[in-house]
mmCIF file of C-alpha atoms in Angstrom:
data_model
loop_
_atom_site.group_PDB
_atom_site.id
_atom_site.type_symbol
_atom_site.label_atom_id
_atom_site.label_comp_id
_atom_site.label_asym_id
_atom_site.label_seq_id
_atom_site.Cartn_x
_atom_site.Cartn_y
_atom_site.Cartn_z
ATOM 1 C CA UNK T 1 155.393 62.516 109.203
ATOM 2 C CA UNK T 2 152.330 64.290 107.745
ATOM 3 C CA UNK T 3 149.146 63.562 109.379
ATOM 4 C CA UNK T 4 147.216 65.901 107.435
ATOM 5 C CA UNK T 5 144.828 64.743 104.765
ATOM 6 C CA UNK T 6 144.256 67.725 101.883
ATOM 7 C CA UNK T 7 140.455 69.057 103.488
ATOM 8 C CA UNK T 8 141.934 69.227 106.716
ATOM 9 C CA UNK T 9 145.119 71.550 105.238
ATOM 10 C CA UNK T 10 142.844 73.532 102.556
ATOM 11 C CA UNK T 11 140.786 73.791 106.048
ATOM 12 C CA UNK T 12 143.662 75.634 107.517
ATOM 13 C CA UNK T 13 144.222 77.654 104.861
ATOM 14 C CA UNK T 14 141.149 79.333 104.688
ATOM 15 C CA UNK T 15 140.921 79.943 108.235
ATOM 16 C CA UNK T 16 144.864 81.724 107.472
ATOM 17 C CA UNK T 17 143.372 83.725 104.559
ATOM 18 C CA UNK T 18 140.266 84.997 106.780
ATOM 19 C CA UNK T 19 142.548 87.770 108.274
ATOM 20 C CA UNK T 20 144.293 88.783 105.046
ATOM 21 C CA UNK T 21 141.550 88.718 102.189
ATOM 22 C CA UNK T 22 138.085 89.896 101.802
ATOM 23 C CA UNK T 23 135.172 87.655 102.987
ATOM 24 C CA UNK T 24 133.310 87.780 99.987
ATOM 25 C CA UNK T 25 136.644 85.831 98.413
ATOM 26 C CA UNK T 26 136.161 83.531 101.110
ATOM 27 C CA UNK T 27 132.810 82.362 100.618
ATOM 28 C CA UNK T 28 133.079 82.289 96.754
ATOM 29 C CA UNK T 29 135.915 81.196 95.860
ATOM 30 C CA UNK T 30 137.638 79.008 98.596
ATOM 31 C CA UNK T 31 134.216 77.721 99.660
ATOM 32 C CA UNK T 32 134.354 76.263 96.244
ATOM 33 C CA UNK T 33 137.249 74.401 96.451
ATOM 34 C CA UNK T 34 136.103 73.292 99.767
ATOM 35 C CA UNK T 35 132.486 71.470 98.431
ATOM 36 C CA UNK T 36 134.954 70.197 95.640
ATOM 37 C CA UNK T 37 137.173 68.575 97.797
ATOM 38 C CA UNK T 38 134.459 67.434 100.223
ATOM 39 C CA UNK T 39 133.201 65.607 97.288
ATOM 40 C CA UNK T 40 136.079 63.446 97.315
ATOM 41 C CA UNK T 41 135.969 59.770 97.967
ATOM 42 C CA UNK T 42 139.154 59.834 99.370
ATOM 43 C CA UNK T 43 140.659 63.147 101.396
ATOM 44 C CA UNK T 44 144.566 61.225 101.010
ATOM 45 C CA UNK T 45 147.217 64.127 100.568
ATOM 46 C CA UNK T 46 148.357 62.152 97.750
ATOM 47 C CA UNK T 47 148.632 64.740 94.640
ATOM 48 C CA UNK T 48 148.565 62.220 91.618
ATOM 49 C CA UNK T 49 145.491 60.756 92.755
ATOM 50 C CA UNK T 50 144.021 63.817 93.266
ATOM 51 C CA UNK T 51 144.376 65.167 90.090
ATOM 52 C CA UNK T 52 143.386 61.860 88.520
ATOM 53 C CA UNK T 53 140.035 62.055 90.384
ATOM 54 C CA UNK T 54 139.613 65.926 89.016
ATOM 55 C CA UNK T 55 140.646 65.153 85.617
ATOM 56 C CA UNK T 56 137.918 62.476 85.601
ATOM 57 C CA UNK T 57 135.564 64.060 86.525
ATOM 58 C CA UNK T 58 135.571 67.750 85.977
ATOM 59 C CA UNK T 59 136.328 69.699 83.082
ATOM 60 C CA UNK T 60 140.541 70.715 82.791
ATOM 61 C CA UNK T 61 139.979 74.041 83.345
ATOM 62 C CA UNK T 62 138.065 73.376 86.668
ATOM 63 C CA UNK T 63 140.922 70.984 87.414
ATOM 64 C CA UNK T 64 143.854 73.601 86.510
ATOM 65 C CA UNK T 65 141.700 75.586 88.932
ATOM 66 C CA UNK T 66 141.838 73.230 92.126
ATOM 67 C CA UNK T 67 145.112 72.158 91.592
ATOM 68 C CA UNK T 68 146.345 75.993 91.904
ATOM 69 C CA UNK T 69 144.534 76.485 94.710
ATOM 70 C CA UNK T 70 145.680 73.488 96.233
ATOM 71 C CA UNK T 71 149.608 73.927 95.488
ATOM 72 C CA UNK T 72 149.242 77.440 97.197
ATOM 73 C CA UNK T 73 147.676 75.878 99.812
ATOM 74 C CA UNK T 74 150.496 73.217 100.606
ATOM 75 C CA UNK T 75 152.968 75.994 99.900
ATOM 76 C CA UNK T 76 151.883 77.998 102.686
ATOM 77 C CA UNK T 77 151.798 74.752 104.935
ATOM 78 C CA UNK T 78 155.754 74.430 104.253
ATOM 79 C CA UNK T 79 156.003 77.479 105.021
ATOM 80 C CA UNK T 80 154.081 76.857 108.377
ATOM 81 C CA UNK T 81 156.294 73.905 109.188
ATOM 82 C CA UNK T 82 152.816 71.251 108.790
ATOM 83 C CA UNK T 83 154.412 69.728 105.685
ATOM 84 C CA UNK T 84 158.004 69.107 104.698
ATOM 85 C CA UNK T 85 157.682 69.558 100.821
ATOM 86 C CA UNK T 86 154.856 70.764 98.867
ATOM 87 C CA UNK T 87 153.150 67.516 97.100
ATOM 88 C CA UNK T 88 151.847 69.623 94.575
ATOM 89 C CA UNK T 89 155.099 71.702 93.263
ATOM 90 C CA UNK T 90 155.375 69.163 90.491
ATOM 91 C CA UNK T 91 151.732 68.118 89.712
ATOM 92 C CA UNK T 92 151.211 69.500 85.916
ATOM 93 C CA UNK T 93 148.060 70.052 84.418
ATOM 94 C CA UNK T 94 148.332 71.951 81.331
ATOM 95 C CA UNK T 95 146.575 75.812 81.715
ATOM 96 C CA UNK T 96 143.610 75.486 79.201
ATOM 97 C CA UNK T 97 143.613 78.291 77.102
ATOM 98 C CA UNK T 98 141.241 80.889 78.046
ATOM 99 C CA UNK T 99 138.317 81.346 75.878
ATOM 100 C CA UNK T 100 138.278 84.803 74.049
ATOM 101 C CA UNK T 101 136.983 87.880 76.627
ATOM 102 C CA UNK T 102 136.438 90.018 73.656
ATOM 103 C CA UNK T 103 132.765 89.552 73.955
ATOM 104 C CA UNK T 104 132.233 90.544 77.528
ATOM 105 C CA UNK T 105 134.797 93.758 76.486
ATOM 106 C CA UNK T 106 132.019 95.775 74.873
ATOM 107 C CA UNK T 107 129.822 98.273 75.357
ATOM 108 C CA UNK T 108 126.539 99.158 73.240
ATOM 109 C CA UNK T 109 126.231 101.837 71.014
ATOM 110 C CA UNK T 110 124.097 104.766 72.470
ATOM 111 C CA UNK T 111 121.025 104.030 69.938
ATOM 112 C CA UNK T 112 120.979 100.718 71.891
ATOM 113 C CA UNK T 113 121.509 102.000 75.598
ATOM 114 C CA UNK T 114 118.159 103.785 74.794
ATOM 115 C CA UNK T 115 116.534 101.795 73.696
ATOM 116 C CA UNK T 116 116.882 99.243 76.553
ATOM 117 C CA UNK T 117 116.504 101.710 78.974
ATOM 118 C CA UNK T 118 112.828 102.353 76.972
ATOM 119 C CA UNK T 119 112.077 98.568 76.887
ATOM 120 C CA UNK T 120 112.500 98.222 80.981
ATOM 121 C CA UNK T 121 110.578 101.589 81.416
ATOM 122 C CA UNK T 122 107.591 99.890 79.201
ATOM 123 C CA UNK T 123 107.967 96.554 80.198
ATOM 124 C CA UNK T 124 105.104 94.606 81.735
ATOM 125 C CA UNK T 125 106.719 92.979 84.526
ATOM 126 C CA UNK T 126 110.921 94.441 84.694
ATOM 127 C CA UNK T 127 109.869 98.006 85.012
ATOM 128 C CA UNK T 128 110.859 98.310 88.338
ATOM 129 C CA UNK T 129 114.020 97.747 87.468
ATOM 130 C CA UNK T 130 114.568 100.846 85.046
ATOM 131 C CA UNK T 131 115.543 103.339 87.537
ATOM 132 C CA UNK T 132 118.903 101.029 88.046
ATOM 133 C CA UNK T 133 119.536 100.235 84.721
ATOM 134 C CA UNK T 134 119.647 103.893 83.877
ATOM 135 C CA UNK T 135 121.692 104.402 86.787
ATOM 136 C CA UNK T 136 124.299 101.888 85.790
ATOM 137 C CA UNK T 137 124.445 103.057 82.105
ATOM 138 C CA UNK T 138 124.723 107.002 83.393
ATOM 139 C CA UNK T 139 127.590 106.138 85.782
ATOM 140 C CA UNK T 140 128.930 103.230 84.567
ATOM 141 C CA UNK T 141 128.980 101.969 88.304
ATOM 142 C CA UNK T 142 130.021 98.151 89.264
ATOM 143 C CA UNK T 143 126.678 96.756 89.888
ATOM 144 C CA UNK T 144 127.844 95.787 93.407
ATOM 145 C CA UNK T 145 128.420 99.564 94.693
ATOM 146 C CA UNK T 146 124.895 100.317 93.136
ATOM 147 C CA UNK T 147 123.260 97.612 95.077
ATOM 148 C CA UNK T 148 124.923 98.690 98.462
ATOM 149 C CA UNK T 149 124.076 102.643 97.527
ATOM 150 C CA UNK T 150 121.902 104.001 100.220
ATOM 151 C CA UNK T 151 120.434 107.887 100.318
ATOM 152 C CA UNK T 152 122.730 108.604 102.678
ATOM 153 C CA UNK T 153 125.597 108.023 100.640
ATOM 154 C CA UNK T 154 123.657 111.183 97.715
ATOM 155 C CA UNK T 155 124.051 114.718 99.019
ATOM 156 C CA UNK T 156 120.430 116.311 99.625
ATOM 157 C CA UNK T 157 120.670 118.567 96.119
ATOM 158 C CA UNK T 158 121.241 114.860 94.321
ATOM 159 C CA UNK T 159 124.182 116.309 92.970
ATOM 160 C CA UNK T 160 126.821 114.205 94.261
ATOM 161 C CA UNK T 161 127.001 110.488 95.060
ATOM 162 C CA UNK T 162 129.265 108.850 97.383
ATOM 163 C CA UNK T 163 130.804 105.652 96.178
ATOM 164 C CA UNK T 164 132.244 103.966 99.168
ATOM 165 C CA UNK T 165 131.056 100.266 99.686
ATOM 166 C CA UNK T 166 130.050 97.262 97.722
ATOM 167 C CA UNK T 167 127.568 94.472 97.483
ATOM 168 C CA UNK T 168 127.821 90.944 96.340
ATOM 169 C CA UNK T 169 124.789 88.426 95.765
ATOM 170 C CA UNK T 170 125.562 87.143 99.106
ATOM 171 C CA UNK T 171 124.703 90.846 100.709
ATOM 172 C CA UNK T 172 128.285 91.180 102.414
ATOM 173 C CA UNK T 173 128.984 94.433 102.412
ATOM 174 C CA UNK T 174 132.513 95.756 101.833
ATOM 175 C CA UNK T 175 134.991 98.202 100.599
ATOM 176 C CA UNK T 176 134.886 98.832 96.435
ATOM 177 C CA UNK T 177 136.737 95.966 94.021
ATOM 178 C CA UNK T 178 140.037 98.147 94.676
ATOM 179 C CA UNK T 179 139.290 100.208 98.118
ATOM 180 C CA UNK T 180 138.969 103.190 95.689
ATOM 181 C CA UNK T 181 136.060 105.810 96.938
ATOM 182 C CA UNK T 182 135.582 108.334 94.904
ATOM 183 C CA UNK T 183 132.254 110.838 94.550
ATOM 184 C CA UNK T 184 130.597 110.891 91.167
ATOM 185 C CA UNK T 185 129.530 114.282 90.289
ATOM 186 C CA UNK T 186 125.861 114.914 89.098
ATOM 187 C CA UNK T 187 125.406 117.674 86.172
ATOM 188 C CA UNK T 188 122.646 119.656 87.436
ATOM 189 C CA UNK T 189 119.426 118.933 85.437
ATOM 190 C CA UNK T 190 121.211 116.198 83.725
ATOM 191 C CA UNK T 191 119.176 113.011 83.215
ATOM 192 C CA UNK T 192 121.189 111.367 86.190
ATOM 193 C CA UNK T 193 120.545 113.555 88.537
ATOM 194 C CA UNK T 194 116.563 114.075 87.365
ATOM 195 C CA UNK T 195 116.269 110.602 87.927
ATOM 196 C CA UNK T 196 117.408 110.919 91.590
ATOM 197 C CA UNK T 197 115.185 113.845 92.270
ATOM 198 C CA UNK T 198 112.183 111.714 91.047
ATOM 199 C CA UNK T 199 113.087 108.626 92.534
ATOM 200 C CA UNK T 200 113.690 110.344 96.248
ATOM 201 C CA UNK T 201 111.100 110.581 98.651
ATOM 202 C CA UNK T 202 111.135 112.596 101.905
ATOM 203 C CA UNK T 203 111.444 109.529 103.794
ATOM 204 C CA UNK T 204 114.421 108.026 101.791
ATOM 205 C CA UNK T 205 116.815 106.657 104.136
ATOM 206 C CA UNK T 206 117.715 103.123 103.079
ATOM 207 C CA UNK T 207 118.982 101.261 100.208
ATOM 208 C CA UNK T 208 118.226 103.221 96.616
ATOM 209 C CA UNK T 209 117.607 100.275 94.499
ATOM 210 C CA UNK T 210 115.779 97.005 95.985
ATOM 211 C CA UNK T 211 114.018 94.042 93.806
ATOM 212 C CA UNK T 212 110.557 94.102 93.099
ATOM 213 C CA UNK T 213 109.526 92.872 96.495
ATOM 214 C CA UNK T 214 111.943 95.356 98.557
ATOM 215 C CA UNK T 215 114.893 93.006 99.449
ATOM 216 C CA UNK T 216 118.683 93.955 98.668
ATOM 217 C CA UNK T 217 119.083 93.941 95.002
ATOM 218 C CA UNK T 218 121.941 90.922 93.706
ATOM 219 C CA UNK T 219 123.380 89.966 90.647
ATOM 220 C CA UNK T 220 121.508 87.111 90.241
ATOM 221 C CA UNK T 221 118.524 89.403 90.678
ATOM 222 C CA UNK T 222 119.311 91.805 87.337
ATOM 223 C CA UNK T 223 120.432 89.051 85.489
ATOM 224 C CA UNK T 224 116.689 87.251 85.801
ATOM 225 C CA UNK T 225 115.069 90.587 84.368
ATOM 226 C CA UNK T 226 117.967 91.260 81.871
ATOM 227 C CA UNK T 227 118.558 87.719 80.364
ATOM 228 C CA UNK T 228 116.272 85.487 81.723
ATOM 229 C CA UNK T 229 114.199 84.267 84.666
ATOM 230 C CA UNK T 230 114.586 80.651 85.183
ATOM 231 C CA UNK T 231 115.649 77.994 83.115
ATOM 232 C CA UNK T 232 112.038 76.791 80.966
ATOM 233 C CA UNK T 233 110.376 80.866 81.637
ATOM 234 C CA UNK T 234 110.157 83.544 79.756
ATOM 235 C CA UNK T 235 112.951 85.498 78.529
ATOM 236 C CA UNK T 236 114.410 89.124 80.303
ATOM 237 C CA UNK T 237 114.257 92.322 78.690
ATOM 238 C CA UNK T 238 117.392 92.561 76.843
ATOM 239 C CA UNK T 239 117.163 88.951 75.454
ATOM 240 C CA UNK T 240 114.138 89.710 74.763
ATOM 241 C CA UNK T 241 115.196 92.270 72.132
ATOM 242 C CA UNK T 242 118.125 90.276 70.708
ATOM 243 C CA UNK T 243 115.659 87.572 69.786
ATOM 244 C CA UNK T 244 112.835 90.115 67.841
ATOM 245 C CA UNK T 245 116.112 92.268 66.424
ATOM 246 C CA UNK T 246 115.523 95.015 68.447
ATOM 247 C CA UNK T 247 119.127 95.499 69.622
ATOM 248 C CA UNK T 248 121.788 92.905 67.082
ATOM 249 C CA UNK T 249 123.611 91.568 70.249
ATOM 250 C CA UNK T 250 123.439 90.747 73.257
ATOM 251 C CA UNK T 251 125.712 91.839 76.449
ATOM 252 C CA UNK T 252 125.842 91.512 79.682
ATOM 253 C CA UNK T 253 124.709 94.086 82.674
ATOM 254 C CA UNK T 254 128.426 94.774 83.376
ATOM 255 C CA UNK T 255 128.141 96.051 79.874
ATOM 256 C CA UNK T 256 126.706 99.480 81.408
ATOM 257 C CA UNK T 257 130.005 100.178 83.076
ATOM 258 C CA UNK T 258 131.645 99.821 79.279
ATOM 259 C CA UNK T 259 129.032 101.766 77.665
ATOM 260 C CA UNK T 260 129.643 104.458 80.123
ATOM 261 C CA UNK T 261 132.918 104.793 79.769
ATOM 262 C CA UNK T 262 133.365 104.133 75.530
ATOM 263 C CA UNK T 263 131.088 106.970 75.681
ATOM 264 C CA UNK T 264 132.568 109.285 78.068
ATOM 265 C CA UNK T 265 135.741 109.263 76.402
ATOM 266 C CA UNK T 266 134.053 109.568 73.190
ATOM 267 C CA UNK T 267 132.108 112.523 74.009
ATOM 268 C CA UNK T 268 135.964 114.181 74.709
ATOM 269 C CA UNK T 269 135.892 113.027 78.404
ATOM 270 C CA UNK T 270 139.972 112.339 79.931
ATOM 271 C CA UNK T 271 140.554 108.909 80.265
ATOM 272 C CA UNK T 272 142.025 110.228 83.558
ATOM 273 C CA UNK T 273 138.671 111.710 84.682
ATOM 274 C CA UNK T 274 136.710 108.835 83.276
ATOM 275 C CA UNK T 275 138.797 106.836 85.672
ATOM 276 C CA UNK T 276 137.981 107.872 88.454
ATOM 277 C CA UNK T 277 134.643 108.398 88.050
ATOM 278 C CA UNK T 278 134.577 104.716 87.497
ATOM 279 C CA UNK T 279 136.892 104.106 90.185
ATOM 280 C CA UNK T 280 139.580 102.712 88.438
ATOM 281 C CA UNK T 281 143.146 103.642 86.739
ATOM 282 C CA UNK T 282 143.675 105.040 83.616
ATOM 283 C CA UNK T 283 145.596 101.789 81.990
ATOM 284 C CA UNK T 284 142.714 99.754 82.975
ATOM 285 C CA UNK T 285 140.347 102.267 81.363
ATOM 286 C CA UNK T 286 142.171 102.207 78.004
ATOM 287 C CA UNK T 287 142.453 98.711 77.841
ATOM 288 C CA UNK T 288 139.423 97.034 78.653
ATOM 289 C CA UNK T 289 136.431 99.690 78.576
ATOM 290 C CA UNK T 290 137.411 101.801 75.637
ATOM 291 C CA UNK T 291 135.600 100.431 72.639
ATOM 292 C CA UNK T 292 136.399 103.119 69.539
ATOM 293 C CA UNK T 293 134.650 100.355 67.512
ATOM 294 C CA UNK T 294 131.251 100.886 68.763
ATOM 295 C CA UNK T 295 131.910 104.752 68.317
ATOM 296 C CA UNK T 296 132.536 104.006 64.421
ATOM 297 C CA UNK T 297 133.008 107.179 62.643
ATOM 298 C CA UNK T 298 134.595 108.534 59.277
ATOM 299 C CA UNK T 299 138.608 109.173 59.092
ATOM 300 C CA UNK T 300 139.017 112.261 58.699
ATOM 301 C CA UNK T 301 140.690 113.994 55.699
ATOM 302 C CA UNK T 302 143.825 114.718 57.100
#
């Protein structure tokens, strides 16, 4: 008979998945479902009472979630011999449709990269922050490689950048989203690689980009300067510029890594090169970060 009760199995799991997954998918993600279940008044492998409880109390999407997690959970613990059937194979909870992505697919038009990157350059209290947001718009690098970037990784001419590791707001470093490393070439004289000439200092060793008071950049960090910095304060640069009409819409920072690449290919870039400069394949390229609608231009006569 079972003698497991579900935290002590999703327990288990995690543990299994420590050797097989990255840790930053550890402490997000299953972490999550951990406090979720924790939460629980009762910790009974009983799956219709567990989805009851998360129905009731979360929204159906965050239940869909849990329950996925949890019937790949008891799966594997079937297939460990610690349960006999999986108690979740037939507990339904219909998908909730996803909400349309076609707002975080889009990139701004190249009047509007400029004029953010002016805004952060002039700005009273986020100009520190320029030099990365140029760097992300003029690469279109995941903001997690530029945060773990160190001046080791940039050959001493500044003309090529090695793109190896990544960063996530809990600072665990790691291989890229895909294990892809690739170098980004710098155009000499280019405004990239001017930028790294007049960032670098003869004693540049350690990370490129830090916050204001010189700890490891995060997400959360950039989003405070680009969107807003706490709930009741003031608002960050780009919202900023939505709300006085200065840009017409607002994105968010992954929106550099679109940018870059609607551009690139615009500007008569391969897809195939654009790909790998962003470290990714040339499918993924097409589908998501091409945006021929924010390159709007006459048909021609043809």
């Amino acid at each position: 008979p079972n003698t497991f009760n579900i935290l002590e199995l999703w327990k288990k799991y995690t543990d299994y998945k420590k050797s097989i997954i990255e840790e930053t998918t550890i402490s997000i993600k299953y972490a999550s479902v951990q406090r979720y279940l924790t939460r629980m008044p009762d910790h009974k492998l009983d799956a219709p009472k567990i989805r009851e409880y998360l129905l009731n109390n979360y929204s159906q999407a965050m239940a869909w979630n849990i329950i996925s997690s949890l019937k790949s959970c008891c799966k594997w613990a079937v297939e460990s011999e610690m349960l006999a059937v999986n108690p979740f194979e037939k507990c339904f909870i219909k998908k909730p449709k996803c909400k349309s992505n076609q707002e975080h697919y889009k990139a701004f038009a190249k009047e509007h990269r400029d004029l953010i990157i002016e805004a952060f350059e002039l700005h009273e209290h986020h100009s520190h922050y320029a030099p990365l947001v140029k760097f992300l718009f003029w690469t279109g690098c995941r903001l997690g490689e530029a945060f773990a970037l160190t001046w080791n990784d940039i050959s001493d001419d500044c003309l090529k950048i090695s793109i190896t590791k990544s960063c996530n707001f809990k600072r665990i470093r790691k291989g890229t989203k895909n294990g892809k490393r690739r170098t980004f070439p710098v155009g000499k004289d280019t405004k990239l690689h001017n930028l790294l000439l007049n960032i670098k200092t003869d004693s540049s060793t350690g990370l490129i980009f830090t916050s204001f008071k010189g700890c490891p950049m995060t997400s959360t960090t950039l989003n405070n300067c680009w969107n807003r910095k706490g709930a009741n304060a003031r608002l960050g640069v780009v919202a900023e510029m939505v709300r006085d009409g200065t840009i017409p819409y607002y994105l968010k920072p992954y929106a550099t890594r679109h940018t870059f690449a609607t551009w690139a290919i615009a500007s008569g870039i391969s897809p195939d090169r654009v790909a790998y400069w962003i470290g990714d394949d040339v499918a993924t390229v097409l589908k998501y970060y091409c945006h021929p609608e924010t390159t709007v231009s006459d048909c021609p006569d043809f």
